[in-house]
Coordinates of C-alpha atoms (C1' of nucleotides) in Angstrom, one line a residue:
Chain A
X1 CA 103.9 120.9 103.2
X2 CA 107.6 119.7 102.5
X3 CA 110.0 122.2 103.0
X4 CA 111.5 123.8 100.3
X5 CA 115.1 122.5 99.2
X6 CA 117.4 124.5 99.9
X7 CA 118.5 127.3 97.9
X8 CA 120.5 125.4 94.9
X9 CA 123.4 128.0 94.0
X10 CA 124.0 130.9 95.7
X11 CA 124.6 133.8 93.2
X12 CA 128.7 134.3 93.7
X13 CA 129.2 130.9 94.2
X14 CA 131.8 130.9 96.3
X15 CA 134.0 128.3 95.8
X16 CA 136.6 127.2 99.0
X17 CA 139.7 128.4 99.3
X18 CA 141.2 128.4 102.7
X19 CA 144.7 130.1 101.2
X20 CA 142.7 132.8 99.2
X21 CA 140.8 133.3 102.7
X22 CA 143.6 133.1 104.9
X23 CA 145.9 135.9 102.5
X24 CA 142.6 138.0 102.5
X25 CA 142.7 138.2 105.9
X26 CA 146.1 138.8 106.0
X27 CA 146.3 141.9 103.6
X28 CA 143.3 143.4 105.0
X29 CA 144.6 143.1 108.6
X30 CA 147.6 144.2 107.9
X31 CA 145.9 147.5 106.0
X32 CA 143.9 147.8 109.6
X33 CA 146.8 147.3 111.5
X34 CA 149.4 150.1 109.4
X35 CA 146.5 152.3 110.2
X36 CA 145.6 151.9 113.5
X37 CA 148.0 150.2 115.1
X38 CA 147.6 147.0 116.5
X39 CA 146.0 147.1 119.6
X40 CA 143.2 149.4 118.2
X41 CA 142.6 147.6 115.2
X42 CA 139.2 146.0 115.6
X43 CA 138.3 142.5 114.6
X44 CA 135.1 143.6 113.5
X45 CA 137.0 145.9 110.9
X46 CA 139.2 144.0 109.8
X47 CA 136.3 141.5 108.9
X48 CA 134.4 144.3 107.4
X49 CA 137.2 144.9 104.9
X50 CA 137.0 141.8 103.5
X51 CA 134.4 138.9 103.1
X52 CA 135.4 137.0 105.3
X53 CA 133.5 135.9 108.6
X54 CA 134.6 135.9 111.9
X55 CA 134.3 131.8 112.7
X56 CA 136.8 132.1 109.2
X57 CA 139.3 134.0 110.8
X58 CA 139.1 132.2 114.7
X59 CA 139.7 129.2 112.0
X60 CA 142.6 130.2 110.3
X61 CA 144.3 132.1 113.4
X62 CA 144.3 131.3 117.6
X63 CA 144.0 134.9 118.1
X64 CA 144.6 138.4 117.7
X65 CA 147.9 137.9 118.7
X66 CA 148.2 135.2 116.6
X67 CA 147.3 136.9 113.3
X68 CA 149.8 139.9 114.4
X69 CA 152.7 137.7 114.5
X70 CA 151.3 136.2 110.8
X71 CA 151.2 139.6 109.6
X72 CA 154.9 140.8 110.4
X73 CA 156.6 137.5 109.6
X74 CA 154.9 137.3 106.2
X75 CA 153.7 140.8 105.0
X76 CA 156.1 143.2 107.0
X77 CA 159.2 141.3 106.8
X78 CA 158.4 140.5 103.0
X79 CA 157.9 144.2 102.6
X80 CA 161.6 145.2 103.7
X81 CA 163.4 141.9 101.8
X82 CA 161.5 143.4 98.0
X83 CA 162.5 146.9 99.0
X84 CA 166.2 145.9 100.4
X85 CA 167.7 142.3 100.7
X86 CA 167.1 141.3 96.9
X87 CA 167.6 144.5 95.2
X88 CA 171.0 144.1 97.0
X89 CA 171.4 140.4 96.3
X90 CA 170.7 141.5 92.4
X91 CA 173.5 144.3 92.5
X92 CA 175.9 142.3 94.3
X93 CA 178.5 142.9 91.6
X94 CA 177.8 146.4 91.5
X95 CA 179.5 149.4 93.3
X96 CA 176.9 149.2 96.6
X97 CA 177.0 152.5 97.2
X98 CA 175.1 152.8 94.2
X99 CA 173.2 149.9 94.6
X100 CA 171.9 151.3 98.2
X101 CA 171.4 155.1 96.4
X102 CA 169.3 153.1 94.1
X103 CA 167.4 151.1 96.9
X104 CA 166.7 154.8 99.0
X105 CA 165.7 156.8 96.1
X106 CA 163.2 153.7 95.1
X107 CA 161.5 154.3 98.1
X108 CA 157.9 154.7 97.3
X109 CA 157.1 158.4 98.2
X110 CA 153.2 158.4 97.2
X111 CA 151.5 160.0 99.7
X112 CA 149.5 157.1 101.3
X113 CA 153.3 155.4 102.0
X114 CA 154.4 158.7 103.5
X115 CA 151.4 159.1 105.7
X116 CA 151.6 155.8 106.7
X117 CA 155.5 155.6 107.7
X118 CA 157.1 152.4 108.1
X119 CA 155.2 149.2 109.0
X120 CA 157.9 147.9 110.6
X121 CA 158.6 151.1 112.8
X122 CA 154.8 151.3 113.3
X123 CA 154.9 148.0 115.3
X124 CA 158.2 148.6 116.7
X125 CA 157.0 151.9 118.3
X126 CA 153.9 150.4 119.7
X127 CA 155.1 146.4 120.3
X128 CA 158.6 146.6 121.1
X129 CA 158.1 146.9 124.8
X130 CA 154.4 145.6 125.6
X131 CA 155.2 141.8 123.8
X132 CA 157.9 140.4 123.8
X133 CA 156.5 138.1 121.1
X134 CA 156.2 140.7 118.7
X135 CA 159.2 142.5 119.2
X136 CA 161.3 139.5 119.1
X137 CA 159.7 138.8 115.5
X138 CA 160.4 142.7 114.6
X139 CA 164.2 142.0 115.7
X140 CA 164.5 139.2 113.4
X141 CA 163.6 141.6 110.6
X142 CA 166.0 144.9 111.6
X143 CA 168.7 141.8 112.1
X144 CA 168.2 140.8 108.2
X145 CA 167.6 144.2 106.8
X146 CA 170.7 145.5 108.7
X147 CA 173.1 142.5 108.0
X148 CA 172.1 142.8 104.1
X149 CA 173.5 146.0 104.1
X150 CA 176.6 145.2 106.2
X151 CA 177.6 142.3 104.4
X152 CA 177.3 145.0 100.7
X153 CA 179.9 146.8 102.6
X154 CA 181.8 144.6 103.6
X155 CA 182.4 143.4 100.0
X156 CA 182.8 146.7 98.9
X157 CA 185.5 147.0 101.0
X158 CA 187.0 143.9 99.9
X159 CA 186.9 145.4 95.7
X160 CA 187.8 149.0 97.1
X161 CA 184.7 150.3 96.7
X162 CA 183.8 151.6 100.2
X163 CA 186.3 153.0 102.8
X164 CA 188.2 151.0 105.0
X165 CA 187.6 152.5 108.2
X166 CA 183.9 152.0 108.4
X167 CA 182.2 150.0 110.6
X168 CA 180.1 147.5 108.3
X169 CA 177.2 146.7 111.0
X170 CA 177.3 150.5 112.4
X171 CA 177.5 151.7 109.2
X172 CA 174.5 149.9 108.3
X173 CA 172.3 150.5 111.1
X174 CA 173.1 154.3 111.0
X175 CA 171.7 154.1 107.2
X176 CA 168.8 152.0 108.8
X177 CA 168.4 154.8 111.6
X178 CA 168.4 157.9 109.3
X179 CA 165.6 155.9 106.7
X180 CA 163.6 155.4 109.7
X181 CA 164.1 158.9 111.2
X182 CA 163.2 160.6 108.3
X183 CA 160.0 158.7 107.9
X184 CA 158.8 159.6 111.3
X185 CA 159.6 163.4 110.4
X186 CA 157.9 162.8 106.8
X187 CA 154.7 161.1 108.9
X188 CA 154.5 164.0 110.9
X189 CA 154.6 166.8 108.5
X190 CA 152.5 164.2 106.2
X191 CA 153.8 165.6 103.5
X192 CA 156.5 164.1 100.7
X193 CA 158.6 167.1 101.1
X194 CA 160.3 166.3 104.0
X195 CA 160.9 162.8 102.4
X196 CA 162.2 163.9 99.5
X197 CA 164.7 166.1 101.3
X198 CA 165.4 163.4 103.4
X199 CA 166.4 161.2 100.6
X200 CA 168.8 164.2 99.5
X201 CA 170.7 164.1 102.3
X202 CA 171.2 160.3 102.8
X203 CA 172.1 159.9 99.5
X204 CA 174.7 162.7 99.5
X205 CA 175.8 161.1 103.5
X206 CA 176.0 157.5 101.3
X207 CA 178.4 159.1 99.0
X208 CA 181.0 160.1 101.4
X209 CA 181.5 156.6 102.3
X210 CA 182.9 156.0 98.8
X211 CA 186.7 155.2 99.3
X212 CA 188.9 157.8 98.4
X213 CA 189.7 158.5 94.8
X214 CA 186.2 156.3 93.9
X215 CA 184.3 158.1 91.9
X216 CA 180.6 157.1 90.7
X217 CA 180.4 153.7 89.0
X218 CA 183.3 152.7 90.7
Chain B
X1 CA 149.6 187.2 170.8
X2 CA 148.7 186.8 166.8
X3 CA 149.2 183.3 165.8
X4 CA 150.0 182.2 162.6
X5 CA 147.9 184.3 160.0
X6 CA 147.5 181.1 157.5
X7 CA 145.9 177.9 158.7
X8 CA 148.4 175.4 159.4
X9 CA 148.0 172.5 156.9
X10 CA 145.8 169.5 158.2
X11 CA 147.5 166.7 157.2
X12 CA 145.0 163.8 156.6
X13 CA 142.7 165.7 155.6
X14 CA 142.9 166.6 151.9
X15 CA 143.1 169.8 150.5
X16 CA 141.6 171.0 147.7
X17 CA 144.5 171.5 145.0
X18 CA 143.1 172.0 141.7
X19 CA 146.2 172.3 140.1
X20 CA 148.1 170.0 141.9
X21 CA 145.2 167.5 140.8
X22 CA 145.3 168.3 137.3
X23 CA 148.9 167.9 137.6
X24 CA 148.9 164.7 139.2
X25 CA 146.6 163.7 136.0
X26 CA 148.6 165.1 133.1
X27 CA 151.8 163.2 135.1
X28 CA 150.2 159.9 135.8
X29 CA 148.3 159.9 132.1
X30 CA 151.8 161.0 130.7
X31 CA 153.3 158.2 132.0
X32 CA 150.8 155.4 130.7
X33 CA 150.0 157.0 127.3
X34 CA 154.1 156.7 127.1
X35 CA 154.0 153.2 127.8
X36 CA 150.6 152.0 125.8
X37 CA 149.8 154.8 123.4
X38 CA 147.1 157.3 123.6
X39 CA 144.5 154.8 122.7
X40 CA 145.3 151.8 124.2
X41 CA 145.9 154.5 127.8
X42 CA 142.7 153.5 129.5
X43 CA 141.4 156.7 131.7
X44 CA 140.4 154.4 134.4
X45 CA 144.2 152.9 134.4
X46 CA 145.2 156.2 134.6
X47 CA 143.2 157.1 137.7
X48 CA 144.0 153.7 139.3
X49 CA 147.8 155.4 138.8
X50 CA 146.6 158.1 141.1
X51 CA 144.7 159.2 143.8
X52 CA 141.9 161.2 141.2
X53 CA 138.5 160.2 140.4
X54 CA 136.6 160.1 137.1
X55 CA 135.2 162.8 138.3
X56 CA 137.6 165.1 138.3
X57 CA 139.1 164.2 135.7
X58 CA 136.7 165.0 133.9
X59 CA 136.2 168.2 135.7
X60 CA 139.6 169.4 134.7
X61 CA 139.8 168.0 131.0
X62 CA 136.6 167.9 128.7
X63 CA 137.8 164.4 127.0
X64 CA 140.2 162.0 126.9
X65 CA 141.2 163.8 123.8
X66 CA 141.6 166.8 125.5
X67 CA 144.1 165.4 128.1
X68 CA 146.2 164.3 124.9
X69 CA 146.3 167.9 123.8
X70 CA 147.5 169.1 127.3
X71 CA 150.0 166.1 127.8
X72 CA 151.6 166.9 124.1
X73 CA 151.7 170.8 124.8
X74 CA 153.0 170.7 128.6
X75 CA 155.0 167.2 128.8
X76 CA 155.9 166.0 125.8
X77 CA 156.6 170.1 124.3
X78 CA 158.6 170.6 127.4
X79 CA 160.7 167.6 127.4
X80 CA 162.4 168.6 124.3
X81 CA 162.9 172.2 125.4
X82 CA 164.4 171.1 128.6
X83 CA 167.2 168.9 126.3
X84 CA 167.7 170.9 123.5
X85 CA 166.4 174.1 123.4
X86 CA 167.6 175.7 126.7
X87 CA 171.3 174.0 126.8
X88 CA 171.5 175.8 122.9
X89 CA 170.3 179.1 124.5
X90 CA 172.4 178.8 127.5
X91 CA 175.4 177.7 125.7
X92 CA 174.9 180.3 122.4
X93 CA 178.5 181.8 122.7
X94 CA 179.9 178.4 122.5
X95 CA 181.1 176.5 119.1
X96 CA 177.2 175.4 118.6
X97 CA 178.6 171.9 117.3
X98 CA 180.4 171.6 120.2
X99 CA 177.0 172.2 122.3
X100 CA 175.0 169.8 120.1
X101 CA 177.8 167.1 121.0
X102 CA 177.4 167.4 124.5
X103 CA 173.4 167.2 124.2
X104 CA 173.0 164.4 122.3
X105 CA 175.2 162.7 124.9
X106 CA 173.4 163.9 127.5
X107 CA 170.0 162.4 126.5
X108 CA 169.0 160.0 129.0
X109 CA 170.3 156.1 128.3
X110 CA 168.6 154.5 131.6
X111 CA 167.2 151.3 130.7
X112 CA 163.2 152.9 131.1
X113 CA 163.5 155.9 128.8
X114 CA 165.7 153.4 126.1
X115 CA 163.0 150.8 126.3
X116 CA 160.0 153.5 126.0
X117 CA 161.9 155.4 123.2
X118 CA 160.8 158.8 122.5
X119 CA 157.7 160.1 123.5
X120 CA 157.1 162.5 120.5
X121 CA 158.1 159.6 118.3
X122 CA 155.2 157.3 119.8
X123 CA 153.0 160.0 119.6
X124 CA 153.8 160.9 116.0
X125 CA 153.8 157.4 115.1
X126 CA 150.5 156.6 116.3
X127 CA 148.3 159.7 115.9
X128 CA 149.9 161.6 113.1
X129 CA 147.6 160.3 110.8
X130 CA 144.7 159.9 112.8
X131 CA 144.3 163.3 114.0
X132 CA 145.1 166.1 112.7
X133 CA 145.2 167.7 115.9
X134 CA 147.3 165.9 117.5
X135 CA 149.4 166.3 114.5
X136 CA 149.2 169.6 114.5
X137 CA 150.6 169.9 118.4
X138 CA 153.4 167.6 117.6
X139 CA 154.3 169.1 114.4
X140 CA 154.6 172.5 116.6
X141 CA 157.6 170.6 118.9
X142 CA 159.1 169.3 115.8
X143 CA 158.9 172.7 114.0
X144 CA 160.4 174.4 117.7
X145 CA 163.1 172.1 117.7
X146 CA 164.6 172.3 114.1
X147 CA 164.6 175.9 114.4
X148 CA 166.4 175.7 117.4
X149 CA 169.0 173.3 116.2
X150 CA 169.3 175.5 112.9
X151 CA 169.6 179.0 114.9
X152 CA 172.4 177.5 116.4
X153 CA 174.0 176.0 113.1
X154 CA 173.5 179.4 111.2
X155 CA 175.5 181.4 114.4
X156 CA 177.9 179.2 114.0
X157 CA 178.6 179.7 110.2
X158 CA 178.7 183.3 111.4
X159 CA 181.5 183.1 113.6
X160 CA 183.5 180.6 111.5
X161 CA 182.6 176.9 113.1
X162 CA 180.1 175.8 110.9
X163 CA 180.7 174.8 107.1
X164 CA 179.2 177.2 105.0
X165 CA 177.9 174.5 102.4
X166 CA 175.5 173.5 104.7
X167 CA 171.9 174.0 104.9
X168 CA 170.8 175.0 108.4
X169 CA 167.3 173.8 108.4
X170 CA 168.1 170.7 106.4
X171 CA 171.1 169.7 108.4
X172 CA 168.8 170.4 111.7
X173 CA 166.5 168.0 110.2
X174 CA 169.1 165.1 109.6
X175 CA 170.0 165.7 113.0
X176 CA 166.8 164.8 114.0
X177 CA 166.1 162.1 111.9
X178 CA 169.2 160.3 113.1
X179 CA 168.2 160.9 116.5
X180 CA 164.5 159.8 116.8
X181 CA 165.8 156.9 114.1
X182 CA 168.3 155.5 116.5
X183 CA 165.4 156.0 119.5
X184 CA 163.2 153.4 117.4
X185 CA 166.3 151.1 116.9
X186 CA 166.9 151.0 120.6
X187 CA 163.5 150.6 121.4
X188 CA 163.3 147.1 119.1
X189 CA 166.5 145.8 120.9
X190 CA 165.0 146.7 124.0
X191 CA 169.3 147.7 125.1
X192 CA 170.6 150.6 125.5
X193 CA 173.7 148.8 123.9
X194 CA 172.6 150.4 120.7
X195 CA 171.6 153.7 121.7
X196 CA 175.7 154.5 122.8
X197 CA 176.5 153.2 119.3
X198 CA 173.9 155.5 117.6
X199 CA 174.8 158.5 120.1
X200 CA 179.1 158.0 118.8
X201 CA 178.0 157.7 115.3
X202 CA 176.0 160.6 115.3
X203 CA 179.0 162.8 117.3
X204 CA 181.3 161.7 114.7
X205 CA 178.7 162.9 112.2
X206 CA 178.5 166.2 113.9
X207 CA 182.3 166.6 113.9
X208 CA 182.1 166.3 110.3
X209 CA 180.2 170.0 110.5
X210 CA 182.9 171.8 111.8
X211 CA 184.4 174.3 109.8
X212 CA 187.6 173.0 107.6
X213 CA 190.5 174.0 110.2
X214 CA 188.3 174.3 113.1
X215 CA 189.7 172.1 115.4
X216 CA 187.7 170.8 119.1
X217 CA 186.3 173.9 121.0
X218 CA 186.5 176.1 118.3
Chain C
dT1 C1' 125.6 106.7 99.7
dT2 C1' 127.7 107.3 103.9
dG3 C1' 130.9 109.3 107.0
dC4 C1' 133.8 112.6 108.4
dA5 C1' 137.1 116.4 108.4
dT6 C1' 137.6 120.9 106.7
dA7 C1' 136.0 125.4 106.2
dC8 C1' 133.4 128.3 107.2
dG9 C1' 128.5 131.6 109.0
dT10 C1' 125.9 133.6 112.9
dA11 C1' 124.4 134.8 117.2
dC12 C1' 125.8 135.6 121.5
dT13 C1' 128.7 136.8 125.9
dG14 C1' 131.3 138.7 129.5
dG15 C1' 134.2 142.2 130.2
dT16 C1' 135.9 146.8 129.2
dT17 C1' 135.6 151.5 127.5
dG18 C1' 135.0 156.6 127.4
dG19 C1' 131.7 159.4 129.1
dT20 C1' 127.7 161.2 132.1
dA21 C1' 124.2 162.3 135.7
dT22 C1' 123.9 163.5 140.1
dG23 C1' 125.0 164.5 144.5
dC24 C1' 128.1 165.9 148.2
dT25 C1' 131.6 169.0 150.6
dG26 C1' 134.7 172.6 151.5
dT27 C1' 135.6 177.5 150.7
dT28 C1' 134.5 182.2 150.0
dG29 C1' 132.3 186.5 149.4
dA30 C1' 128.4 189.2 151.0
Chain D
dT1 C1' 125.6 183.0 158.8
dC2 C1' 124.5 181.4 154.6
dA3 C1' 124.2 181.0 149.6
dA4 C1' 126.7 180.0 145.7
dC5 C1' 130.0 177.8 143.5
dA6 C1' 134.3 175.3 142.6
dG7 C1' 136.0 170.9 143.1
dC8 C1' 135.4 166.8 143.4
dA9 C1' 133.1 161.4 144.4
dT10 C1' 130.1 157.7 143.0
dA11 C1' 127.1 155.1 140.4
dC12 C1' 125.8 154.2 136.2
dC13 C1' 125.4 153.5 131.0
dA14 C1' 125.5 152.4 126.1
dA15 C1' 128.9 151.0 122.9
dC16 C1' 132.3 148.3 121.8
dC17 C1' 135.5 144.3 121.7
dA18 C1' 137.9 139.8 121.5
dG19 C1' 136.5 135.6 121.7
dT20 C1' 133.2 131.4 121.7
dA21 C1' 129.4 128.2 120.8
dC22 C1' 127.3 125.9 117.7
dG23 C1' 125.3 125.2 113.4
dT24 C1' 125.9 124.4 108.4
dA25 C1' 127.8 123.8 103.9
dT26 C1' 131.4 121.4 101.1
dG27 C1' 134.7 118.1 99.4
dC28 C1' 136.7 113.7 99.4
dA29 C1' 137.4 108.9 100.6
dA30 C1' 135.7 104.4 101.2

DNA sequence: TTGCATACGTACTGGTTGGTATGCTGTTGA
DNA sequence: TCAACAGCATACCAACCAGTACGTATGCAA
């Protein structure tokens, strides 16, 4: 008896699509990884999250490793540049005081963001030390995020916005330092609450750095 | 003649220490769950780190959970009442922002305690969401810590110090925040280089609490 | 139509993990 | 003197884990 032909369409034909695969994998690692961490997120789960095999994913990335570094140079890093660097780039003619009031108080609070903390301090805590690999990725990001902000200061310095005696870089990795502070209090406590006050007392901190006789919408 | 009424202690020969074995564990597991995490701390690493069996580990702690709780509630608990709590109590008669300044500058900037950041901050980090008893634990430290910090604030709005606008809790809390964020900053750099930054940035914030016309030792 | 590279799917492996079962030894109270 | 028990030591286990071997389906070029 001839063997049957083989099954002509499979019901979700799935069509190829090695960038759809390779971003699936991605997200859903990344959603394992903010979870878990990175050492104990499992393969198998992250696979499980999607529909994606495991001979896709050995295709797509070398390793674990490998797909760790993928996941803060394109979702983590991303992540703080569409929370920070462009809002800032957007209000570059603005007061940027305001502009990083704005950028804090847009800080998603839902819960599942609070619970969660930062990504990027999530990997810092666990990374920094164990990998150099990873951490020297993470650095790149702080080194952006922080010279964003320094360089707002310093023009605001320039159109008399912000006080002269600041710092810019200090300035801006203090800002970076209380952000990231507060979201490991606000993790702990899981709770919005201590977030929320959190964001109170940056924004009023943010506001003495206004230069003298500068009021709001300066 | 009576000789000695105890047994002189055999050398070689080991003596049976319960608690100096359980010790020896909660130390030695300390030290690795600081350095990988809680689950990435592999029990058998931490009895290759000493001289203790499976066995008796397990005789003294009913899971590797359980040795979390006790490492959170006797190390990790008694780490922060060793730098902040008892230099607050012991120096409560002094200007309190004063005594914050000198703690803060007294927290340990060797290379291994900057490069391992903070232990309640790796803990929070990893299990806060994961477990709420671990959570629970740490939340405990944190909860122990602000109020220590704001007990000292609120004495020193008493006596004349402190500003009066400020918010004891809430202040106690930024406090924090700046602190453990500045921990996770040196931790990425890997450099205690930006730890003494964070540490002068945050005395010059705490200078700013001083009561208006309350000079140094107030 | 063939030929071949890309893009997967599946079954398996060797090593590791937290935990346990069981047995031994030193100490102590009767 | 001896039983009972605290305090371990050792061997072992099932589950899990990252990674691999190898097969197969698909698209495209010649």
């Amino acid at each position: 008896m001839l063997l049957t032909p083989k099954k002509v369409q499979r019901r979700t034909a799935k069509l190829r699509d090695p960038e759809g695969t390779r971003q699936s994998l991605l997200q859903a690692a990344f959603r394992e990884v903010y979870r878990y961490g990175f050492q104990s997120a499992g393969i198998d789960a992250i696979l499980g999250a999607t529909h994606v095999t495991k001979g896709a994913l050995y295709y797509h990335f070398e390793s674990k490793e490998a797909l760790g570094h993928a996941i803060i140079e394109e979702i983590v890093a991303e992540i703080t540049r569409d929370r920070w660097l462009r809002p800032l780039e957007q209000s570059k003619d603005k007061n940027p005081i305001d502009a990083l009031i704005g950028i804090v108080q847009a800080i998603p609070a839902r819960p599942r963001d609070v619970k969660g903390g930062c990504p990027l301090v999530n990997l810092t805590q666990e990374m920094s030390q164990l990998d150099e690999q990873f951490r020297k990725r993470l650095e790149r990001i702080f080194q952006e995020w922080q010279e964003g902000i320094a360089t707002a200061l310093r023009k605001g310095q320039c159109t008399g916005t912000v006080r002269r005696d600041l710092v810019p870089e200090e300035t801006a990795s203090f800002l970076i330092a209380m952000v990231e502070g507060y979201e490991v209090l606000a993790k702990n406590a899981q709770n919005a609450k201590v977030w929320n006050i959190g964001i109170k007392n940056i924004v009023s901190w943010l506001s003495s750095l206004r230069a003298p006789g500068n009021g709001k919408r300066g």
